[in-house]
PDB file of C-alpha atoms in Angstrom:
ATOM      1  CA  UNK Y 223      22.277   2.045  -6.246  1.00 66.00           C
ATOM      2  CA  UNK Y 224      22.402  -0.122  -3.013  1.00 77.00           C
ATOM      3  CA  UNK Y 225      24.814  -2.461  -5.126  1.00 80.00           C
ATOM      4  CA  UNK Y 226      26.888   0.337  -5.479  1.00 83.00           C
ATOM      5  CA  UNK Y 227      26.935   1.820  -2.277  1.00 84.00           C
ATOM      6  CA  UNK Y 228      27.542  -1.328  -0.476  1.00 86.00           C
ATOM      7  CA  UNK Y 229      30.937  -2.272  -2.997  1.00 85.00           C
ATOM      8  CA  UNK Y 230      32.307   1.220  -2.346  1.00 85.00           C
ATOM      9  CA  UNK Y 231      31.923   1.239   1.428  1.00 87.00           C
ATOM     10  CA  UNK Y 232      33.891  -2.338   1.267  1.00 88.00           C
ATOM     11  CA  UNK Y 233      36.429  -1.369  -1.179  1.00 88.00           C
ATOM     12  CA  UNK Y 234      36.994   1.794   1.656  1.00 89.00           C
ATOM     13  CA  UNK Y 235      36.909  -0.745   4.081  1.00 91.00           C
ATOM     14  CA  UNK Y 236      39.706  -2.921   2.821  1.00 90.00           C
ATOM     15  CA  UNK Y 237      41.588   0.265   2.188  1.00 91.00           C
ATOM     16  CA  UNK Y 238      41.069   1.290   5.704  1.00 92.00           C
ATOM     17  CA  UNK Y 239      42.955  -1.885   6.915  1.00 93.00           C
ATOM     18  CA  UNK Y 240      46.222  -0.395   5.392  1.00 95.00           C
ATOM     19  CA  UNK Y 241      44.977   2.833   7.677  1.00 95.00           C
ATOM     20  CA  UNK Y 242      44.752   0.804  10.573  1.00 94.00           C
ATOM     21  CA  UNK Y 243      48.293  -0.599  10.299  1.00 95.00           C
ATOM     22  CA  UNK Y 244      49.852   3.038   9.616  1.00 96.00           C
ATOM     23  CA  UNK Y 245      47.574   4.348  12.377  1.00 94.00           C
ATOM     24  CA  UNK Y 246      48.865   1.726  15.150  1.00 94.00           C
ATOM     25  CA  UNK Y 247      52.413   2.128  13.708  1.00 94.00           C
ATOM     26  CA  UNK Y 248      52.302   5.864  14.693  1.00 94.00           C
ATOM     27  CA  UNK Y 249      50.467   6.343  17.967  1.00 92.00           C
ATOM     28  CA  UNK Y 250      52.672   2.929  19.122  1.00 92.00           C
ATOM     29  CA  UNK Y 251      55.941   5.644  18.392  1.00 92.00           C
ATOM     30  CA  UNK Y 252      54.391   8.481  19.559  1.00 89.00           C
ATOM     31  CA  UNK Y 253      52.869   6.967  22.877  1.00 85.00           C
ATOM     32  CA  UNK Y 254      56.547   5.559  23.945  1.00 84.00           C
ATOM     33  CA  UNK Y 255      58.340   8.771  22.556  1.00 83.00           C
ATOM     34  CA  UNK Y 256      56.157  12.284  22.391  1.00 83.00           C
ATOM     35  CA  UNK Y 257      58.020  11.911  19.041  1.00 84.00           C
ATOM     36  CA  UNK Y 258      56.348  13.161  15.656  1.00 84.00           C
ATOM     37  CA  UNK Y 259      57.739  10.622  12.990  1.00 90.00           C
ATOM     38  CA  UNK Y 260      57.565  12.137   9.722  1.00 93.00           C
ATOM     39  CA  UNK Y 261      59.133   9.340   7.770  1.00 94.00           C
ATOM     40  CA  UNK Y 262      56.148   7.044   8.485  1.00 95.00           C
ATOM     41  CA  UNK Y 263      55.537   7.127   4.837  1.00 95.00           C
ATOM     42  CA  UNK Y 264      58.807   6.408   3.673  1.00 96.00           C
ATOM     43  CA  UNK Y 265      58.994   3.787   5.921  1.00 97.00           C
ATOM     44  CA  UNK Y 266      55.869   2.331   3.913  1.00 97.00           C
ATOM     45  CA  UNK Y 267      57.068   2.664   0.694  1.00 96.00           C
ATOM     46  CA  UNK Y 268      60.431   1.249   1.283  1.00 96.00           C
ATOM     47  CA  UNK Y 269      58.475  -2.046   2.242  1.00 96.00           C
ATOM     48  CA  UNK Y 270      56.384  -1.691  -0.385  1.00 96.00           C
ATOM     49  CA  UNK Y 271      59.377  -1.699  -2.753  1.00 95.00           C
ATOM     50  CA  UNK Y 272      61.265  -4.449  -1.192  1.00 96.00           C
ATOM     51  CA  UNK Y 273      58.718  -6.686  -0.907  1.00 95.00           C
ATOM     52  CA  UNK Y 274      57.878  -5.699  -4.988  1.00 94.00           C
ATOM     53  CA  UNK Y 275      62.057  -6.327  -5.717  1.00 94.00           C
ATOM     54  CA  UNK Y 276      62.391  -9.514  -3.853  1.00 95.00           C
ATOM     55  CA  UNK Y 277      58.950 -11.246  -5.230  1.00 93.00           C
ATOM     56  CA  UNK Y 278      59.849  -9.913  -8.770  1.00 89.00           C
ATOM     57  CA  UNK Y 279      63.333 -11.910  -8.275  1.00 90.00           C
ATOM     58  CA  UNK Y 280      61.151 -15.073  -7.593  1.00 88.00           C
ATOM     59  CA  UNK Y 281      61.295 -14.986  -3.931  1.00 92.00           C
ATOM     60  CA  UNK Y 282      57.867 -16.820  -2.487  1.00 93.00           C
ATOM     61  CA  UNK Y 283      55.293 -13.920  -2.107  1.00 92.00           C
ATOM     62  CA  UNK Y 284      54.672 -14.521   1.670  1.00 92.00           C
ATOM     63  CA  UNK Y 285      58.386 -14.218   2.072  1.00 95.00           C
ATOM     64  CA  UNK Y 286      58.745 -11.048   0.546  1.00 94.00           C
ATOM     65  CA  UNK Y 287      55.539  -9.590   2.318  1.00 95.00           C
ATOM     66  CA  UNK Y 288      57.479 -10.865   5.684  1.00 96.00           C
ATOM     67  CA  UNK Y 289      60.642  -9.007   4.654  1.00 96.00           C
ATOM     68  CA  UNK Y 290      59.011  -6.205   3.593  1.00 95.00           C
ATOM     69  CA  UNK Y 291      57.622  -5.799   7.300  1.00 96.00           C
ATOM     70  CA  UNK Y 292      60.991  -6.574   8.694  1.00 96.00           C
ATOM     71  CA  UNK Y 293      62.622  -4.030   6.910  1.00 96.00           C
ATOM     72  CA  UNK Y 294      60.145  -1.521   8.787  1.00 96.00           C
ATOM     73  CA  UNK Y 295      61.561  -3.120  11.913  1.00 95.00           C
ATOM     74  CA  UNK Y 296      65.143  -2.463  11.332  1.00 96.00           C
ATOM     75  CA  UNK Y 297      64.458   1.251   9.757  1.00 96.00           C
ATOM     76  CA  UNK Y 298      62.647   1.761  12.849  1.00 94.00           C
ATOM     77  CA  UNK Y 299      65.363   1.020  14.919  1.00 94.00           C
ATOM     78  CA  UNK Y 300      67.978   2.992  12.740  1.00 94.00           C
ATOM     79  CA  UNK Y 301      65.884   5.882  13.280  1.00 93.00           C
ATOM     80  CA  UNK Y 302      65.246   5.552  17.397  1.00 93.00           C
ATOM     81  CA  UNK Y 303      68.927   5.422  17.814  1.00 92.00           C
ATOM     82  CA  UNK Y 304      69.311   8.871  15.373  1.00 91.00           C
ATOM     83  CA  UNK Y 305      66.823  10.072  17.471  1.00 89.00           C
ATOM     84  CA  UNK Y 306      68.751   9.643  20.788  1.00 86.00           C
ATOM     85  CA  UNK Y 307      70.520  12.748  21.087  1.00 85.00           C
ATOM     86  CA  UNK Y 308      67.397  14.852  20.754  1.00 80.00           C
ATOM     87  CA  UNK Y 309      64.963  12.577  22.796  1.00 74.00           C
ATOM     88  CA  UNK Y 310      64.889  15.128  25.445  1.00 73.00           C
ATOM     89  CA  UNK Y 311      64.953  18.645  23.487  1.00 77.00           C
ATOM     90  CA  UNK Y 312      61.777  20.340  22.466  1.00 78.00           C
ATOM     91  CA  UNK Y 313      59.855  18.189  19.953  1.00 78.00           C
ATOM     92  CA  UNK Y 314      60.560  21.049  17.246  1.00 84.00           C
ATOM     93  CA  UNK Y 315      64.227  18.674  17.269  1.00 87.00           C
ATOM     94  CA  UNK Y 316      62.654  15.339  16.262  1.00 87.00           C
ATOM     95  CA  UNK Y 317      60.267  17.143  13.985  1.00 89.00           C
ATOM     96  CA  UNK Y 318      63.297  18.276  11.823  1.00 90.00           C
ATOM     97  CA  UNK Y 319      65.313  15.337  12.304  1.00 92.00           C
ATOM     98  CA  UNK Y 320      62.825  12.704  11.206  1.00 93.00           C
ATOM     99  CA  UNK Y 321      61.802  15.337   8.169  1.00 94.00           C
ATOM    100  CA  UNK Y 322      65.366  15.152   6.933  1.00 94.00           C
ATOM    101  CA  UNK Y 323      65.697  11.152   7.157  1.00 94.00           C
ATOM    102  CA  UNK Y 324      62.139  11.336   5.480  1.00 95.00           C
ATOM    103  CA  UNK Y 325      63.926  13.321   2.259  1.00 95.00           C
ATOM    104  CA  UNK Y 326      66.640  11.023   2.518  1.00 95.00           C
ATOM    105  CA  UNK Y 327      64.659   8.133   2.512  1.00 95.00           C
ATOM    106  CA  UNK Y 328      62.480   9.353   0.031  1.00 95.00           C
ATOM    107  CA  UNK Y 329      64.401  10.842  -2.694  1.00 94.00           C
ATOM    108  CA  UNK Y 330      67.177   7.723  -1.893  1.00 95.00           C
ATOM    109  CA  UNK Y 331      64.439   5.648  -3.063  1.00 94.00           C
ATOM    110  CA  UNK Y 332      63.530   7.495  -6.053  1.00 94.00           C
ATOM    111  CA  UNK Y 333      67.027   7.555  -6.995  1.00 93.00           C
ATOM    112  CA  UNK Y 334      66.611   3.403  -7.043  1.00 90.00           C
ATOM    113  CA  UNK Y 335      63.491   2.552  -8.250  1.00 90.00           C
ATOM    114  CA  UNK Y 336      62.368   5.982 -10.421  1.00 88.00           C
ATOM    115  CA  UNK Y 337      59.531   7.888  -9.728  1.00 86.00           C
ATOM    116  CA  UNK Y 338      57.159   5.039 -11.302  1.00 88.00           C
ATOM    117  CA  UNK Y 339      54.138   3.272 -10.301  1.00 90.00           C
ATOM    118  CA  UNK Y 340      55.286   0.118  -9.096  1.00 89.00           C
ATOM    119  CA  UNK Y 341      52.239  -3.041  -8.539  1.00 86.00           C
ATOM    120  CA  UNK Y 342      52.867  -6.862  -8.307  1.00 86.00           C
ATOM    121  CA  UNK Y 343      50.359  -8.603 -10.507  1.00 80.00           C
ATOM    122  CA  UNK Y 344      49.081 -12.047  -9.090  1.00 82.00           C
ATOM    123  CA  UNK Y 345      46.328 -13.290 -10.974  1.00 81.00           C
ATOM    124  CA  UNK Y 346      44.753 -15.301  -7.989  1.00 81.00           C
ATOM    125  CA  UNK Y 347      44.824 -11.367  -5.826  1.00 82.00           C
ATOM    126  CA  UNK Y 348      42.857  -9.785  -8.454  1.00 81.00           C
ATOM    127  CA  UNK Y 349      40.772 -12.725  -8.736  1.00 86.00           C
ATOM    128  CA  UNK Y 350      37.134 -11.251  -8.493  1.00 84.00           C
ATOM    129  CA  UNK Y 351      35.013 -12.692  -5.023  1.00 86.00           C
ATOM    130  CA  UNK Y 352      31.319 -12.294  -4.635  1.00 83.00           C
ATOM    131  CA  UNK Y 353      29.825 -11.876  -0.982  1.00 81.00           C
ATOM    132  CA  UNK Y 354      26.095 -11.874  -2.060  1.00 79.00           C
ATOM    133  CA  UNK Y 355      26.023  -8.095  -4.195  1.00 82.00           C
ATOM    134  CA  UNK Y 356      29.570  -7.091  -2.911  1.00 84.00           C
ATOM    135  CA  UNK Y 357      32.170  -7.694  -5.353  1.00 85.00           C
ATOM    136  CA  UNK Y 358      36.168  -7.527  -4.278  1.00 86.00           C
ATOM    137  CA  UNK Y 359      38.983  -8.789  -4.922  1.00 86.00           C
ATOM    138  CA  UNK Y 360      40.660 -11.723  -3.131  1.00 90.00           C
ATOM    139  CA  UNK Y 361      43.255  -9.416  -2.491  1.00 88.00           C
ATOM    140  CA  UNK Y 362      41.578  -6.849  -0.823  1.00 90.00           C
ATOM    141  CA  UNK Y 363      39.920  -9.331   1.685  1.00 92.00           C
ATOM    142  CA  UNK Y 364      43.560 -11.177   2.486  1.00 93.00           C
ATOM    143  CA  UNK Y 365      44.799  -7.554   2.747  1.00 93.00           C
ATOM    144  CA  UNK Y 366      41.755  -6.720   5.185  1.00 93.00           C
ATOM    145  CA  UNK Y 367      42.069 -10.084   7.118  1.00 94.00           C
ATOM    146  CA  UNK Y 368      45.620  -9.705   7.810  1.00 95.00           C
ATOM    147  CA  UNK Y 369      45.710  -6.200   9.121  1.00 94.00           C
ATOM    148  CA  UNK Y 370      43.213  -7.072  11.450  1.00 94.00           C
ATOM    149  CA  UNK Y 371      44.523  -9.851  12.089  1.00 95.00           C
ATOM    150  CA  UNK Y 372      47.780  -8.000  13.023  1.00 96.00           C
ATOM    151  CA  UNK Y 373      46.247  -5.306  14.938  1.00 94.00           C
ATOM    152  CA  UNK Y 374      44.534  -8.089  16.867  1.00 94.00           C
ATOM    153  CA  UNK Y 375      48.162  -9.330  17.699  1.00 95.00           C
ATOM    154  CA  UNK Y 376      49.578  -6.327  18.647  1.00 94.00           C
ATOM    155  CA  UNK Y 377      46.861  -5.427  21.078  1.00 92.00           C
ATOM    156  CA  UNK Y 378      47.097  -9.002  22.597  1.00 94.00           C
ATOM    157  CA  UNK Y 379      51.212  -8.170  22.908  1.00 94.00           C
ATOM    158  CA  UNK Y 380      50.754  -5.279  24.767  1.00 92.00           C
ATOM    159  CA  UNK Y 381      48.210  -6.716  27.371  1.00 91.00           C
ATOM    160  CA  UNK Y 382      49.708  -9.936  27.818  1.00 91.00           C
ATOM    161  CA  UNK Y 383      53.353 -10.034  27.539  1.00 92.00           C
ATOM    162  CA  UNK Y 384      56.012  -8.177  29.588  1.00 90.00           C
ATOM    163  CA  UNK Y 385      57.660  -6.366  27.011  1.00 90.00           C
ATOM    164  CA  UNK Y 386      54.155  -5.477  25.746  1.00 90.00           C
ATOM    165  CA  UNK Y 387      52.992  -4.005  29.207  1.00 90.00           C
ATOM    166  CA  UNK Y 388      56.708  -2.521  29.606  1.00 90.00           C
ATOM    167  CA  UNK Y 389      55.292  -0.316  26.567  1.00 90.00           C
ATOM    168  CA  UNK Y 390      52.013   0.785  28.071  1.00 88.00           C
ATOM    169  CA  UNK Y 391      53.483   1.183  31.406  1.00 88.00           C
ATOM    170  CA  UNK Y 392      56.047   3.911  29.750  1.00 84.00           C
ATOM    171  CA  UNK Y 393      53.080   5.537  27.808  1.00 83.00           C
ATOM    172  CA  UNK Y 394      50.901   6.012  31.003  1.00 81.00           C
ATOM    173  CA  UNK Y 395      53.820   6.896  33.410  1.00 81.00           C
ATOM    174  CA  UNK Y 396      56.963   7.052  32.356  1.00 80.00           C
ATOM    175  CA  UNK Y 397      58.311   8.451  35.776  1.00 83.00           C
ATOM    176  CA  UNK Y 398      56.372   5.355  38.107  1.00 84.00           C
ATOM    177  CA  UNK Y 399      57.693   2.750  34.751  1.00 83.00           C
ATOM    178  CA  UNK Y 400      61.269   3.914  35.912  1.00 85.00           C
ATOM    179  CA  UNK Y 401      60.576   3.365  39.104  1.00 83.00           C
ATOM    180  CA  UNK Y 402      59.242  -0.282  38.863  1.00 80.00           C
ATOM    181  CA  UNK Y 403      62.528  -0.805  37.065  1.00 84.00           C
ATOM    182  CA  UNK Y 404      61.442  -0.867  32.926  1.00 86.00           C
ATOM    183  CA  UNK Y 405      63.953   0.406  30.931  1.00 86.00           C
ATOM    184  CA  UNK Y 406      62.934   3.403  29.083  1.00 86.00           C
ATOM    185  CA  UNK Y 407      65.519   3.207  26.353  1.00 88.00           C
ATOM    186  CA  UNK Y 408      64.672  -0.981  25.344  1.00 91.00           C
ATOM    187  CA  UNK Y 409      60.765  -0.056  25.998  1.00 91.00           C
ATOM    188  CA  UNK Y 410      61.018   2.883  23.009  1.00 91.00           C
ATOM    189  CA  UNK Y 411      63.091   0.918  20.768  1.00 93.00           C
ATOM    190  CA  UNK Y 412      60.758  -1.578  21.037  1.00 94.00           C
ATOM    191  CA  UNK Y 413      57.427   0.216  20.154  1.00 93.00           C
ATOM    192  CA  UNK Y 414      59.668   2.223  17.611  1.00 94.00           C
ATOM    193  CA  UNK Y 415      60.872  -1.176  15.548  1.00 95.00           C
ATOM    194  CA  UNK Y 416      57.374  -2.585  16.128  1.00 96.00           C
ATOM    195  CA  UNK Y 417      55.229   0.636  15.050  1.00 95.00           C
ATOM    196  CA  UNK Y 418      57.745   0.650  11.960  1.00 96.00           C
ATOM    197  CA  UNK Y 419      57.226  -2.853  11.359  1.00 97.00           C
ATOM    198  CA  UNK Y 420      53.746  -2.213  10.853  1.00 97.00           C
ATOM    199  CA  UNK Y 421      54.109   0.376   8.074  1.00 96.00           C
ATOM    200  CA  UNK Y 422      56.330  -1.544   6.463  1.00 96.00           C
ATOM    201  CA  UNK Y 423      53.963  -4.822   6.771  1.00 97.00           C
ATOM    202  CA  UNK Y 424      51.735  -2.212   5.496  1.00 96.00           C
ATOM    203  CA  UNK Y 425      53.845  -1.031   2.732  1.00 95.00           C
ATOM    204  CA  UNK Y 426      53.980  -4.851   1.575  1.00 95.00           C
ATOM    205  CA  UNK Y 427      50.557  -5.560   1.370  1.00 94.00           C
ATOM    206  CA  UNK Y 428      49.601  -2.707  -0.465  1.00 94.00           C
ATOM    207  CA  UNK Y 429      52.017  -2.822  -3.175  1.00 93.00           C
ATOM    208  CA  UNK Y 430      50.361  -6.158  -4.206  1.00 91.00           C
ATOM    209  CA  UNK Y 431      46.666  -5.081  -4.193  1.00 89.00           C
ATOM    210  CA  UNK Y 432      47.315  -1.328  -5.671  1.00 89.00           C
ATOM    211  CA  UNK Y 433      50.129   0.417  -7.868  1.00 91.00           C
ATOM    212  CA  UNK Y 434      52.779   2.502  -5.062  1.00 92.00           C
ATOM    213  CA  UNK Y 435      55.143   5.617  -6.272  1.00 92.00           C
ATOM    214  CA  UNK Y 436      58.322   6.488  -4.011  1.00 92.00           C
ATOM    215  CA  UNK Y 437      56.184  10.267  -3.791  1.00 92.00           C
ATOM    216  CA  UNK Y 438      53.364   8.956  -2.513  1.00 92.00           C
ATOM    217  CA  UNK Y 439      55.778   8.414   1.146  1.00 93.00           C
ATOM    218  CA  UNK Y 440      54.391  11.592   2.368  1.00 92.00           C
ATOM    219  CA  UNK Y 441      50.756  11.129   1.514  1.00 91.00           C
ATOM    220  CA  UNK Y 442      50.430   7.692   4.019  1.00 93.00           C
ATOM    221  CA  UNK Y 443      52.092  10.032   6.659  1.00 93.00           C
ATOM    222  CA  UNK Y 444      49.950  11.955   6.624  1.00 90.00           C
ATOM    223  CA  UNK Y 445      47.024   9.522   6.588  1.00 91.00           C
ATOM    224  CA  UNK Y 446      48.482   8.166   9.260  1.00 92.00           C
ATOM    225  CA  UNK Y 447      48.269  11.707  11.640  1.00 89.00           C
ATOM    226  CA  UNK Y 448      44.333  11.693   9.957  1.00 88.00           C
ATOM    227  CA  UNK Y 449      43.631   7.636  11.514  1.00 91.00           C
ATOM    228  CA  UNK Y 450      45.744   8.797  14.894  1.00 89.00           C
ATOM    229  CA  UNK Y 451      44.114  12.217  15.243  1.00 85.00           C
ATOM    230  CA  UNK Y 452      40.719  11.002  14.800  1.00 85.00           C
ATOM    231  CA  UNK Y 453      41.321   8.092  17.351  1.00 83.00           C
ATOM    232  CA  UNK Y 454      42.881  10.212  19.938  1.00 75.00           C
ATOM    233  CA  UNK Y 455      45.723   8.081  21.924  1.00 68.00           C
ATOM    234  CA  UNK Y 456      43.526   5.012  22.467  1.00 65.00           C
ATOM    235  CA  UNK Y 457      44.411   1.099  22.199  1.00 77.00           C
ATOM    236  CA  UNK Y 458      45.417  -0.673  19.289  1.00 85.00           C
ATOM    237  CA  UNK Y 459      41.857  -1.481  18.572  1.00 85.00           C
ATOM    238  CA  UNK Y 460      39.964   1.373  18.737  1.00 86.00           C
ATOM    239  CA  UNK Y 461      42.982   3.404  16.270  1.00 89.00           C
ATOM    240  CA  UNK Y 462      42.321   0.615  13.929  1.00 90.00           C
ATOM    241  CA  UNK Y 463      38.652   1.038  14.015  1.00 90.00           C
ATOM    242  CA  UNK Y 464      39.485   5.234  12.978  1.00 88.00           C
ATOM    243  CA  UNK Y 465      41.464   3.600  10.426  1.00 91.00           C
ATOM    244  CA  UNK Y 466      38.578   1.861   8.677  1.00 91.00           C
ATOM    245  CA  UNK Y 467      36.132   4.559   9.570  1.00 89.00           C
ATOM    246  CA  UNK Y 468      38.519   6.884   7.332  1.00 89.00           C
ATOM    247  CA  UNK Y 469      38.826   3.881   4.277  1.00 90.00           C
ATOM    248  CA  UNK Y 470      34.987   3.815   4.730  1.00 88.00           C
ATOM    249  CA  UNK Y 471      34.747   8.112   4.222  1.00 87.00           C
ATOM    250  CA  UNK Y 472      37.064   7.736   1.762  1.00 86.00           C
ATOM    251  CA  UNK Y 473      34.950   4.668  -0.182  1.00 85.00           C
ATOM    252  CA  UNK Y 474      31.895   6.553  -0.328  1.00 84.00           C
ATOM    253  CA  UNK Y 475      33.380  10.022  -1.089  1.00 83.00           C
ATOM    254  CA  UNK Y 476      34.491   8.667  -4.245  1.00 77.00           C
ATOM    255  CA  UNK Y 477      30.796   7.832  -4.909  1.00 77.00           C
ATOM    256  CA  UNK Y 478      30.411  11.386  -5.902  1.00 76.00           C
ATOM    257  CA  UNK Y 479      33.117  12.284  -7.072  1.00 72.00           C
ATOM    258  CA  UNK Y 480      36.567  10.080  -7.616  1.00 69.00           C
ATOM    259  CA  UNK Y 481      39.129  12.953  -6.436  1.00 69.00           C
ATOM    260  CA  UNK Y 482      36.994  13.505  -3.471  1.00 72.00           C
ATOM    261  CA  UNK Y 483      38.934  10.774  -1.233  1.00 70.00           C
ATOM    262  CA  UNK Y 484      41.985  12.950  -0.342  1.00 74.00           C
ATOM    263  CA  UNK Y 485      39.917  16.152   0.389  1.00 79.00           C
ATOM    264  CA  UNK Y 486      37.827  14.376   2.736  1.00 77.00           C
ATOM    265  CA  UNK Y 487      40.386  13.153   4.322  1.00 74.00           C
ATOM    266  CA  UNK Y 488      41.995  16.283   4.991  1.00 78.00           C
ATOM    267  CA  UNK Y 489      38.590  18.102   5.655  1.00 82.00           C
ATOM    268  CA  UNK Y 490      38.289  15.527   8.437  1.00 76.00           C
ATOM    269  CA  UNK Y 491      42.016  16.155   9.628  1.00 75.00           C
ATOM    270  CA  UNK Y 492      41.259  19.543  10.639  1.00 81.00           C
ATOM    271  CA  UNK Y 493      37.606  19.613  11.586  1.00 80.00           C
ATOM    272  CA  UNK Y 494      38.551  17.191  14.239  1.00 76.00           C
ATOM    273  CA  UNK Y 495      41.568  19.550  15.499  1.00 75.00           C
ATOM    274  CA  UNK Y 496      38.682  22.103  15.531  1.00 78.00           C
ATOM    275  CA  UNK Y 497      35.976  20.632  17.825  1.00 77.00           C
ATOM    276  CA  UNK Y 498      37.224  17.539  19.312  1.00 73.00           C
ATOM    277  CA  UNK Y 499      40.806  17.438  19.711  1.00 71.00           C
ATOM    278  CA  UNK Y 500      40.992  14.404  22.118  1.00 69.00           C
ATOM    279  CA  UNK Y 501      39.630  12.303  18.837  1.00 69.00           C
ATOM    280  CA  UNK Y 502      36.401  10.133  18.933  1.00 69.00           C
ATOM    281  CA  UNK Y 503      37.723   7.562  21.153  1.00 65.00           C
ATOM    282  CA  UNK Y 504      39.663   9.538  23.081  1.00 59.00           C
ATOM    283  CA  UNK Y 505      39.017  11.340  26.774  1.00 58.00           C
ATOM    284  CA  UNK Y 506      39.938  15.106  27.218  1.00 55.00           C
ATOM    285  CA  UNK Y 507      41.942  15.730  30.192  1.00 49.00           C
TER     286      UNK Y 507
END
């Protein structure tokens, strides 16, 4: 039983690092912007997708996992300078604008690729690794590594470099960041192309460790708003912590009872809304 216990809670884990990429992704937009981004998810899936077209067309794996996470980047930007126009109106705006590029997106992408599961097979990812009575996949711990990894990065780019700090500064004050000269418009672009490279980075590795649909896009959004809302607006590091604390639920949920992973999810969504809005992490003000 301990066996058992101890392979579901690191399967959850390694599923969690996906979380904590999707997780950063968002609270780096919504930090910048007070912007709800509701095509997170497609944003996922259409690096998911690339990376599976370009590696199935022989391009080196790495290569298309880079891609995939650059094509985040770009969508990311595409999307900030849609959202221009509306970055000042009542969020209710950017809330229906980034829901209708999320149908476009989405059903765009069904229109491409079908409404099929889509997985890369490597032989050496599935490979089966043995950590004393934990058994994953080599995937699932270069998956794991590499979000952290990542997160790691990110957290070290917004405490060390200027464009980094140029980011927080605009999340903490955005009025004193103006004053000290930052640039509001290149700081949100930036955390907007980065938090999108993330999902699609994201995107990319999954689609290589576990089969992806086009209509699972607004699913990971919304596991995304789970990992962000359970955080509260904290660093890097302590949303990617929520995100592996949520892969970990999820893990052992599925102990009892396999379709039990989404529902706890959820249950968790709202229960934290309920009695501790500001998130674990977080401080109420």
């Amino acid at each position: 039983m301990m066996e058992l216990f101890l392979n579901a809670l690191a399967s959850g884990l390694a599923q969690g690092g996906i979380y904590a990429l999707i997780g950063v992704g968002l609270a780096l937009i919504f930090g910048a912007m007070h912007v709800v981004n509701l095509a997170h998810g497609e944003v996922l899936v259409a690096g998911a997708l690339l990376t599976y077209l370009l590696a199935g067309a022989g391009l080196p794996l790495w290569g298309a996992i880079l891609l995939g996470g650059g094509l985040g980047g770009l969508m990311g930007l595409g999307l900030y300078s849609l959202l221009l126009p509306v970055r000042r109106e009542p969020p209710i705006s950017s809330m229906v604008l980034t829901y209708g590029v999320a149908l476009i997106i989405l059903y765009g992408l069904v229109e491409a690729f079908g409404s099929d599961l889509r997985n890369l097979t490597y032989p050496a990812w599935v490979r089966p690794v043995h950590l004393g009575p934990i058994r994953l996949a080599l995937g699932e711990i270069i998956t794991l590594g590499i979000a952290l990894l990542t997160v790691g990065g990110v957290a070290w780019f917004l405490r060390q470099s200027w464009p980094g700090l140029a980011v927080r500064a605009l999340t903490q004050n955005r009025e004193a960041a103006m004053a000290l000269g930052i640039s509001p418009l290149a700081a949100e672009a930036l955390a907007f192309a980065l938090g999108s490279a993330l999902a699609g980075l994201a995107g990319a590795l999954l689609v290589v460790v576990q089969p992806i649909a086009p209509m699972a896009a607004p699913l990971f959004t919304v596991k995304a708003f789970v990992v962000v809302v359970l955080a509260g607006l904290t660093s890097p590091l302590g949303v990617a912590l929520a995100g592996l604390l949520l892969g970990a639920v999820e893990g052992l949920s599925a102990l009892v009872n396999p379709a039990w992973g989404e529902l706890v999810a959820f249950l968790t969504f709202v229960l934290m809304l309920l009695f501790r809005p500001q998130g674990l992490f977080g401080r109420q003000r």
